[in-house]
Coordinates of C-alpha atoms in Angstrom, one line a residue:
M3 CA 81.7 105.5 151.3
T4 CA 84.9 105.3 153.3
P5 CA 84.9 103.9 156.7
E6 CA 84.6 106.5 159.3
K7 CA 87.8 107.2 161.2
N8 CA 88.1 109.5 164.4
V9 CA 91.0 111.7 163.9
S10 CA 92.4 113.6 167.0
A11 CA 92.6 117.3 167.0
G12 CA 96.4 117.1 167.4
T13 CA 96.5 115.0 164.0
R14 CA 94.2 117.7 162.1
L15 CA 96.3 120.7 163.6
G16 CA 99.6 118.9 162.4
S17 CA 98.1 118.3 158.9
M18 CA 97.0 122.0 158.9
I19 CA 100.5 123.2 159.8
L20 CA 102.1 120.8 157.4
D21 CA 99.9 121.8 154.8
H22 CA 100.4 125.6 155.3
F23 CA 104.3 124.9 155.3
F24 CA 104.2 123.1 151.9
M25 CA 101.7 125.4 150.3
T26 CA 103.5 128.5 151.3
M27 CA 106.6 127.2 149.8
I28 CA 105.0 126.4 146.6
C29 CA 103.1 129.7 146.7
M30 CA 106.2 131.7 147.3
L31 CA 107.7 130.2 144.1
F32 CA 105.2 132.2 141.9
F33 CA 106.1 135.4 143.9
I34 CA 109.7 135.1 143.4
P35 CA 109.4 137.1 139.9
I36 CA 107.7 139.9 141.7
M37 CA 110.4 139.9 144.3
I38 CA 113.2 139.9 141.7
E39 CA 111.5 142.8 139.9
G40 CA 111.3 144.7 143.1
F41 CA 114.9 144.1 144.0
A42 CA 116.1 144.9 140.7
G43 CA 114.4 148.2 140.5
A44 CA 115.5 149.2 144.1
F45 CA 119.2 149.6 143.1
T46 CA 118.6 151.8 140.2
I47 CA 119.6 155.4 140.7
S48 CA 116.7 157.9 139.3
H49 CA 115.5 161.3 140.6
E50 CA 112.2 160.6 139.1
Q51 CA 109.3 159.6 141.5
K52 CA 108.5 155.8 141.4
D53 CA 105.2 154.2 141.8
I54 CA 104.9 152.6 145.1
D55 CA 102.8 149.6 144.3
G56 CA 105.1 147.1 145.6
G57 CA 105.0 144.9 142.5
F58 CA 101.4 144.3 142.8
S59 CA 100.5 145.3 139.1
G60 CA 101.3 144.2 135.9
P61 CA 101.6 140.7 134.3
L62 CA 103.7 139.4 137.1
F63 CA 100.9 140.1 139.6
Y64 CA 99.0 137.4 137.9
I65 CA 101.6 134.8 138.2
G66 CA 101.6 135.6 142.0
L67 CA 97.6 135.2 141.9
F68 CA 98.1 131.8 140.4
G69 CA 100.1 130.8 143.4
F70 CA 97.3 131.8 145.7
A71 CA 94.7 130.0 143.6
L72 CA 96.8 126.8 144.1
Y73 CA 97.0 127.4 147.8
F74 CA 93.1 127.6 147.9
C75 CA 92.6 124.7 145.9
K76 CA 95.1 122.6 147.7
D77 CA 92.7 119.7 148.4
C78 CA 90.3 119.9 145.5
I79 CA 91.6 116.7 144.0
N80 CA 90.0 113.8 145.8
G81 CA 89.9 115.8 149.2
R82 CA 93.6 115.4 149.8
S83 CA 96.4 117.9 149.9
I84 CA 100.1 117.0 150.0
A85 CA 100.1 116.8 153.9
K86 CA 96.7 115.0 154.0
R87 CA 98.3 112.3 151.5
I88 CA 101.3 112.0 153.9
I89 CA 99.2 111.6 156.9
K90 CA 96.6 109.5 155.0
L91 CA 93.7 111.7 155.7
Q92 CA 90.9 113.0 153.4
V93 CA 88.3 115.7 153.6
V94 CA 84.7 114.3 153.7
D95 CA 81.4 115.9 153.6
N96 CA 79.8 115.4 157.1
K97 CA 76.2 114.6 155.8
T98 CA 77.0 112.1 153.0
G99 CA 80.4 110.7 154.2
Q100 CA 81.7 110.9 150.7
V101 CA 84.7 112.9 149.6
A102 CA 84.0 116.6 149.8
S103 CA 83.4 118.3 146.4
P104 CA 86.0 120.6 144.9
L105 CA 83.9 123.6 145.5
K106 CA 83.3 122.6 149.3
C107 CA 87.2 122.1 149.5
F108 CA 87.8 125.6 147.8
I109 CA 85.3 127.2 150.3
R110 CA 86.8 125.6 153.2
N111 CA 90.1 126.7 152.1
I112 CA 89.2 130.5 151.6
F113 CA 88.8 130.5 155.4
C114 CA 92.4 130.0 155.7
I115 CA 92.7 133.7 155.4
I116 CA 91.2 134.0 158.9
W117 CA 93.3 130.9 160.3
P118 CA 92.5 131.5 164.0
V119 CA 88.9 130.5 163.2
E120 CA 90.4 127.3 161.5
V121 CA 92.4 126.5 164.6
I122 CA 89.3 126.9 166.9
V123 CA 87.2 124.7 164.6
T124 CA 89.8 122.1 164.4

């Protein structure tokens, strides 16, 4: 068990914003190939109708999904993400006081999609 430490809402919010910044930059690295493919195809002259899928198909799409997987698993390793390591915080289970399991961290991070709920809960 780790000693209990009360963390202010401002620190939690700062950690959340810092995490979002770092993980968005990392996630975007995996979407660069999709963007390059889209931009390269935009300047070819063709009179044929093109698929308007926005690059969300094919093998490059799976590379982009890997970036999302990293985002959702950001604090699965020992309950600490990049920002949490910088600020020296850790995700713990409320009931046991132990480090949250990777599955709990993943489920917690899935709700980043609806981030206003996370801001209110924080």
